[in-house]
Short mmCIF file of C-alpha atoms in Angstrom, two decimals:
data_model
loop_
_atom_site.label_atom_id
_atom_site.label_comp_id
_atom_site.label_asym_id
_atom_site.label_seq_id
_atom_site.Cartn_x
_atom_site.Cartn_y
_atom_site.Cartn_z
CA MET A 1 133.30 43.08 -13.20
CA ARG A 2 130.04 41.44 -13.12
CA GLU A 3 126.85 43.63 -13.51
CA VAL A 4 124.90 44.57 -10.57
CA VAL A 5 121.16 45.30 -11.37
CA LEU A 6 120.10 47.60 -8.57
CA LYS A 7 118.65 50.41 -10.84
CA GLY A 8 115.45 51.81 -9.56
CA ARG A 9 115.40 50.00 -6.26
CA ASP A 10 115.23 51.47 -2.69
CA PHE A 11 118.10 50.98 -0.02
CA LEU A 12 116.44 51.07 3.24
CA SER A 13 118.46 48.31 4.88
CA VAL A 14 121.77 46.46 4.43
CA ALA A 15 119.54 43.39 3.96
CA ASP A 16 117.92 44.89 0.92
CA LEU A 17 121.01 43.56 -0.88
CA GLY A 18 121.98 40.04 -1.58
CA ALA A 19 125.27 38.70 -0.63
CA GLU A 20 126.71 38.86 -4.14
CA GLU A 21 124.98 42.27 -4.75
CA LEU A 22 126.83 43.56 -1.61
CA LEU A 23 130.26 42.41 -2.58
CA LEU A 24 129.85 43.68 -6.15
CA LEU A 25 128.66 47.09 -4.72
CA LEU A 26 131.87 47.22 -2.72
CA GLU A 27 133.99 46.34 -5.77
CA GLU A 28 132.12 49.31 -7.70
CA ALA A 29 133.14 51.57 -4.62
CA ALA A 30 136.63 50.59 -4.83
CA ALA A 31 136.64 51.27 -8.40
CA PHE A 32 135.10 54.54 -7.89
CA LYS A 33 137.68 55.49 -5.47
CA ARG A 34 140.56 54.57 -7.78
CA SER A 35 138.97 56.51 -10.58
CA LEU A 36 138.47 59.60 -8.52
CA ARG A 37 142.23 59.53 -7.37
CA GLU A 38 143.28 59.17 -11.19
CA GLY A 39 140.75 61.99 -12.36
CA ASN A 40 138.73 59.65 -14.43
CA VAL A 41 135.49 59.54 -12.65
CA VAL A 42 132.30 58.26 -14.64
CA ARG A 43 129.83 61.05 -14.65
CA GLY A 44 127.03 58.59 -14.02
CA LEU A 45 124.60 61.32 -12.61
CA ARG A 46 125.06 63.95 -15.27
CA GLY A 47 121.97 65.99 -15.43
CA LYS A 48 120.35 64.51 -12.48
CA MET A 49 119.25 65.76 -9.22
CA VAL A 50 119.43 63.96 -5.72
CA ALA A 51 117.31 65.33 -2.84
CA LEU A 52 119.10 65.01 0.53
CA VAL A 53 116.40 65.36 3.17
CA PHE A 54 117.78 65.80 6.90
CA GLN A 55 115.46 65.79 9.94
CA LYS A 56 118.61 65.33 12.08
CA PRO A 57 121.97 67.21 11.98
CA SER A 58 124.75 65.70 9.96
CA THR A 59 128.39 66.26 9.18
CA ARG A 60 129.68 63.12 7.35
CA THR A 61 126.36 61.98 5.81
CA ARG A 62 125.66 65.44 4.38
CA VAL A 63 129.03 66.18 3.11
CA SER A 64 129.90 62.72 1.83
CA PHE A 65 126.53 62.67 -0.20
CA GLU A 66 126.95 65.95 -1.62
CA ALA A 67 130.54 65.20 -2.69
CA ALA A 68 129.38 61.91 -4.10
CA VAL A 69 126.71 63.55 -6.25
CA HIS A 70 129.05 66.32 -7.28
CA HIS A 71 131.72 63.87 -8.27
CA LEU A 72 129.27 61.95 -10.44
CA GLY A 73 128.26 65.00 -12.35
CA GLY A 74 124.74 65.36 -10.58
CA HIS A 75 123.35 67.98 -8.48
CA PRO A 76 122.67 67.62 -4.81
CA LEU A 77 119.65 69.52 -3.30
CA THR A 78 119.98 69.50 0.50
CA LEU A 79 116.80 70.21 2.58
CA ASN A 80 116.43 70.51 6.18
CA ALA A 81 113.24 69.73 7.98
CA SER A 82 112.70 73.47 8.74
CA GLU A 83 112.89 74.32 5.06
CA LEU A 84 110.11 71.88 4.17
CA GLN A 85 106.35 71.56 4.91
CA LEU A 86 107.05 68.41 7.00
CA GLY A 87 107.18 70.86 9.99
CA ARG A 88 103.84 72.16 9.23
CA GLY A 89 102.05 68.87 9.14
CA GLU A 90 102.62 67.60 5.48
CA THR A 91 103.01 63.74 5.50
CA ILE A 92 106.21 62.19 4.57
CA GLY A 93 104.34 60.37 1.90
CA ASP A 94 102.97 63.47 0.16
CA THR A 95 106.64 64.99 0.35
CA GLY A 96 107.85 62.01 -1.42
CA LYS A 97 105.30 62.20 -4.13
CA VAL A 98 105.99 65.73 -4.64
CA LEU A 99 109.84 65.42 -4.59
CA SER A 100 109.74 62.51 -7.16
CA ARG A 101 108.31 64.80 -9.63
CA TYR A 102 111.52 67.12 -9.38
CA VAL A 103 114.49 64.78 -8.67
CA HIS A 104 115.80 61.18 -9.51
CA ALA A 105 116.53 59.92 -5.92
CA ILE A 106 115.76 60.92 -2.38
CA THR A 107 117.80 60.37 0.74
CA LEU A 108 116.24 60.84 4.19
CA ARG A 109 118.11 61.05 7.57
CA THR A 110 115.33 60.83 10.19
CA PHE A 111 114.09 59.18 13.52
CA ALA A 112 111.51 56.60 13.03
CA HIS A 113 112.57 53.88 10.49
CA ARG A 114 108.73 53.69 9.52
CA GLU A 115 109.31 57.20 8.05
CA VAL A 116 111.68 56.05 5.45
CA GLU A 117 109.47 53.10 4.65
CA GLU A 118 106.59 55.57 4.08
CA LEU A 119 108.56 57.88 1.84
CA ALA A 120 109.76 54.75 -0.28
CA GLU A 121 106.12 53.45 -0.62
CA ALA A 122 105.06 56.92 -1.80
CA ALA A 123 107.86 58.11 -3.90
CA THR A 124 108.52 56.88 -7.49
CA VAL A 125 112.13 57.31 -7.46
CA PRO A 126 114.71 55.33 -5.54
CA VAL A 127 114.90 56.21 -1.82
CA ILE A 128 117.97 55.72 0.34
CA ASN A 129 118.01 55.39 4.27
CA ALA A 130 120.71 58.05 5.23
CA LEU A 131 120.02 56.84 9.12
CA THR A 132 117.11 55.96 11.13
CA ASP A 133 116.80 54.94 14.65
CA LEU A 134 116.76 51.26 13.59
CA GLU A 135 119.38 51.21 10.80
CA HIS A 136 122.32 53.02 9.30
CA PRO A 137 123.06 50.94 6.01
CA CYS A 138 125.14 53.58 4.26
CA GLN A 139 127.64 53.60 7.22
CA ILE A 140 127.90 49.99 6.92
CA LEU A 141 128.67 49.94 3.26
CA ALA A 142 131.53 52.28 4.07
CA ASP A 143 132.68 50.09 6.96
CA LEU A 144 132.75 46.88 4.92
CA LEU A 145 134.53 48.56 2.14
CA THR A 146 137.21 49.64 4.56
CA VAL A 147 137.66 46.29 6.28
CA LYS A 148 138.02 44.82 2.64
CA GLU A 149 140.55 47.31 1.77
CA HIS A 150 142.68 46.39 4.80
CA PHE A 151 142.22 42.54 4.92
CA GLY A 152 141.61 41.90 1.30
CA ASP A 153 138.72 39.40 1.91
CA LEU A 154 135.81 39.84 4.33
CA ARG A 155 134.92 36.11 4.56
CA GLY A 156 135.80 34.51 7.91
CA LEU A 157 136.73 37.75 9.68
CA ARG A 158 135.47 38.27 13.01
CA LEU A 159 134.07 41.85 14.02
CA THR A 160 133.26 42.75 17.63
CA TYR A 161 131.02 45.63 18.44
CA LEU A 162 131.43 47.17 21.81
CA GLY A 163 128.83 49.25 23.58
CA ASP A 164 125.16 50.44 22.97
CA GLY A 165 123.32 48.31 20.70
CA ASN A 166 122.12 51.04 18.40
CA ASN A 167 121.28 51.61 14.65
CA VAL A 168 125.05 50.94 13.74
CA ALA A 169 125.17 47.86 15.58
CA ASN A 170 121.88 46.64 13.97
CA SER A 171 123.18 47.29 10.51
CA LEU A 172 126.64 45.85 11.26
CA ALA A 173 124.99 42.59 12.24
CA LEU A 174 123.19 42.53 8.87
CA GLY A 175 126.18 43.40 6.72
CA CYS A 176 128.66 40.93 8.55
CA ALA A 177 126.21 38.22 8.05
CA LEU A 178 125.73 39.12 4.29
CA ALA A 179 129.50 39.44 3.90
CA GLY A 180 130.26 35.97 5.50
CA MET A 181 131.83 37.58 8.62
CA TYR A 182 131.38 36.56 12.26
CA TYR A 183 129.58 39.38 14.39
CA ILE A 184 129.77 39.63 18.19
CA ALA A 185 127.99 42.34 20.09
CA ALA A 186 129.18 42.99 23.47
CA CYS A 187 126.51 44.95 25.46
CA PRO A 188 125.27 45.40 28.98
CA ALA A 189 122.00 43.79 29.82
CA GLY A 190 119.17 45.85 28.40
CA HIS A 191 121.33 47.55 25.51
CA ALA A 192 121.53 44.66 23.08
CA PRO A 193 120.94 45.11 19.27
CA ASP A 194 117.29 44.88 18.05
CA ALA A 195 116.07 41.27 18.51
CA ALA A 196 114.22 41.31 15.25
CA VAL A 197 117.29 42.57 13.39
CA LEU A 198 119.45 39.91 15.02
CA ALA A 199 117.08 37.11 14.01
CA ARG A 200 117.06 38.53 10.45
CA ALA A 201 120.97 38.50 10.59
CA ARG A 202 121.10 34.90 11.77
CA ALA A 203 118.77 33.93 8.94
CA LEU A 204 121.23 35.42 6.48
CA GLY A 205 124.47 34.22 8.12
CA GLY A 206 123.55 31.28 10.26
CA GLU A 207 123.03 30.88 14.02
CA ASP A 208 126.73 30.71 14.85
CA ALA A 209 127.67 33.87 12.77
CA VAL A 210 125.87 36.28 14.97
CA ARG A 211 126.26 36.49 18.80
CA VAL A 212 125.49 38.70 21.70
CA VAL A 213 127.40 38.54 24.91
CA GLU A 214 127.64 40.67 28.17
CA ASP A 215 131.45 40.04 28.67
CA PRO A 216 133.75 42.37 26.64
CA GLU A 217 136.87 40.55 27.20
CA GLU A 218 135.22 37.32 25.84
CA ALA A 219 134.06 39.34 22.79
CA VAL A 220 137.26 40.81 21.79
CA SER A 221 139.29 37.71 22.16
CA GLY A 222 140.69 36.70 18.58
CA ALA A 223 138.62 39.54 17.01
CA HIS A 224 140.01 41.01 13.78
CA VAL A 225 137.99 44.22 14.00
CA LEU A 226 136.93 46.21 17.13
CA TYR A 227 134.13 48.62 16.54
CA THR A 228 132.34 51.08 18.83
CA ASP A 229 129.98 54.06 18.68
CA VAL A 230 128.45 56.68 21.01
CA TRP A 231 126.79 55.62 24.12
CA PHE A 232 123.91 58.14 23.73
CA SER A 233 122.59 58.53 20.27
CA MET A 234 121.41 61.83 18.69
CA GLY A 235 118.11 62.98 20.22
CA GLN A 236 118.48 60.53 23.16
CA ASP A 237 118.41 61.57 26.81
CA ARG A 238 121.28 60.44 29.14
CA GLU A 239 119.59 57.67 30.91
CA PRO A 240 120.46 57.44 34.68
CA GLY A 241 123.00 54.51 35.18
CA LYS A 242 123.47 53.81 31.37
CA GLU A 243 126.94 55.36 31.23
CA ALA A 244 128.12 53.49 34.29
CA SER A 245 126.82 50.15 32.81
CA LEU A 246 128.69 50.99 29.44
CA ARG A 247 132.13 51.77 30.98
CA PRO A 248 133.50 48.38 30.79
CA TYR A 249 132.92 48.39 27.07
CA GLN A 250 135.17 51.33 26.38
CA LEU A 251 137.44 50.43 23.42
CA ASN A 252 140.74 51.20 25.06
CA ALA A 253 144.41 49.71 24.72
CA GLU A 254 143.77 47.00 27.31
CA LEU A 255 140.93 45.49 25.36
CA LEU A 256 142.64 46.06 21.98
CA GLU A 257 145.54 43.97 23.29
CA ARG A 258 143.10 40.98 23.92
CA ALA A 259 142.14 41.07 20.23
CA ALA A 260 143.93 39.31 17.38
CA PRO A 261 147.53 40.71 16.81
CA GLU A 262 146.39 42.15 13.40
CA ALA A 263 143.25 43.68 14.86
CA VAL A 264 142.01 47.13 13.80
CA VAL A 265 139.87 49.75 15.30
CA MET A 266 136.68 51.38 13.76
CA HIS A 267 134.19 53.97 14.90
CA CYS A 268 131.60 55.62 12.73
CA LEU A 269 132.01 59.22 14.33
CA PRO A 270 131.37 61.51 15.85
CA ALA A 271 133.39 60.14 18.80
CA HIS A 272 133.02 61.12 22.40
CA ARG A 273 136.74 60.68 23.39
CA GLY A 274 137.12 59.37 26.83
CA GLU A 275 133.85 57.81 26.83
CA GLU A 276 133.36 54.93 24.37
CA ILE A 277 136.84 55.20 22.92
CA THR A 278 140.20 56.62 24.19
CA ASP A 279 142.55 58.99 22.41
CA GLU A 280 145.38 56.66 22.16
CA VAL A 281 143.20 54.04 20.33
CA ILE A 282 141.27 56.24 17.90
CA ASP A 283 144.58 58.11 17.11
CA GLY A 284 146.73 54.93 17.25
CA PRO A 285 148.37 53.06 14.35
CA ARG A 286 145.64 50.35 14.35
CA SER A 287 142.89 52.87 13.83
CA LEU A 288 140.98 52.85 10.43
CA VAL A 289 138.56 55.51 11.49
CA TRP A 290 139.59 58.14 9.11
CA ASP A 291 139.71 55.73 6.06
CA GLN A 292 136.28 54.72 7.32
CA ALA A 293 134.98 58.41 7.19
CA GLU A 294 136.41 59.06 3.61
CA ASN A 295 134.87 55.81 2.42
CA ARG A 296 131.35 57.14 3.08
CA MET A 297 131.83 59.18 0.07
CA HIS A 298 133.04 56.23 -2.32
CA ALA A 299 130.49 53.62 -1.07
CA GLN A 300 127.58 56.13 -1.46
CA ALA A 301 128.75 57.16 -4.92
CA ALA A 302 128.78 53.49 -5.82
CA LEU A 303 125.19 53.17 -4.38
CA LEU A 304 123.79 56.13 -6.24
CA HIS A 305 125.63 55.14 -9.52
CA LEU A 306 123.97 51.74 -9.39
CA LEU A 307 120.53 52.79 -8.34
CA VAL A 308 119.99 55.94 -10.59
CA GLY A 309 123.18 56.22 -12.82
CA GLU A 310 123.33 55.96 -16.56
#
């Protein structure tokens, strides 16, 4: 395997990686997964601590990061907002300066993307974006690893995202563009992914590689991957009329039948069954959702190993 030089860098966006770095990171994640199953894991974080700071509740992000650090021989230190001085007015920058004196990397799951940028500017150790309102880059590493496992090669595949153009939709656009995939977002008017992120994705992958349409049937035609997420992200109020506008974008058996015969289904979880996805689809034979959830741990282990490992 060729060497990936990421040591000491921050990971705030999928686009912080180059195309070759992304693919090599996915190879590292696949190797970590094989090693873990064979009981031969590299203890690349032995003697090192990783602070996991959560300003939002979490199941998969928290557990997958804690497990990844543990498997690499390090020690995860999980801190909720109520346990820090952030809630009493300390700046995120000051928190970053202090934590940098104690730990070897910091992950942050928060609201405004600017907060993780401020943390990275102040910290002297690598900072990882564990979710902001703009991007969810660690999720997309796991997603691309899962698609690569299933299809063998990412290049030329077509991924269709259905529903609300949220942080996952944003990061998917960047990740697909970097990986040489085609990305189509099918969203109702007013709920498309972030315009600046889409422009950045098109700059990475080409104008034809990233599209946004309103017609869900047009979007899924010929797609290899159908992907959806909740219609109301954590902390968002249920806007009047939004659920009705998103109803035609529900990932169900009828839309799946319009995709390519080998098409698979993905969802980053938690799922609101009966809203953005139906039971028969998420539990069906073409669902990769549970592999996708497991791969959070393997992708993040590879990322941590490359950023701070021995």
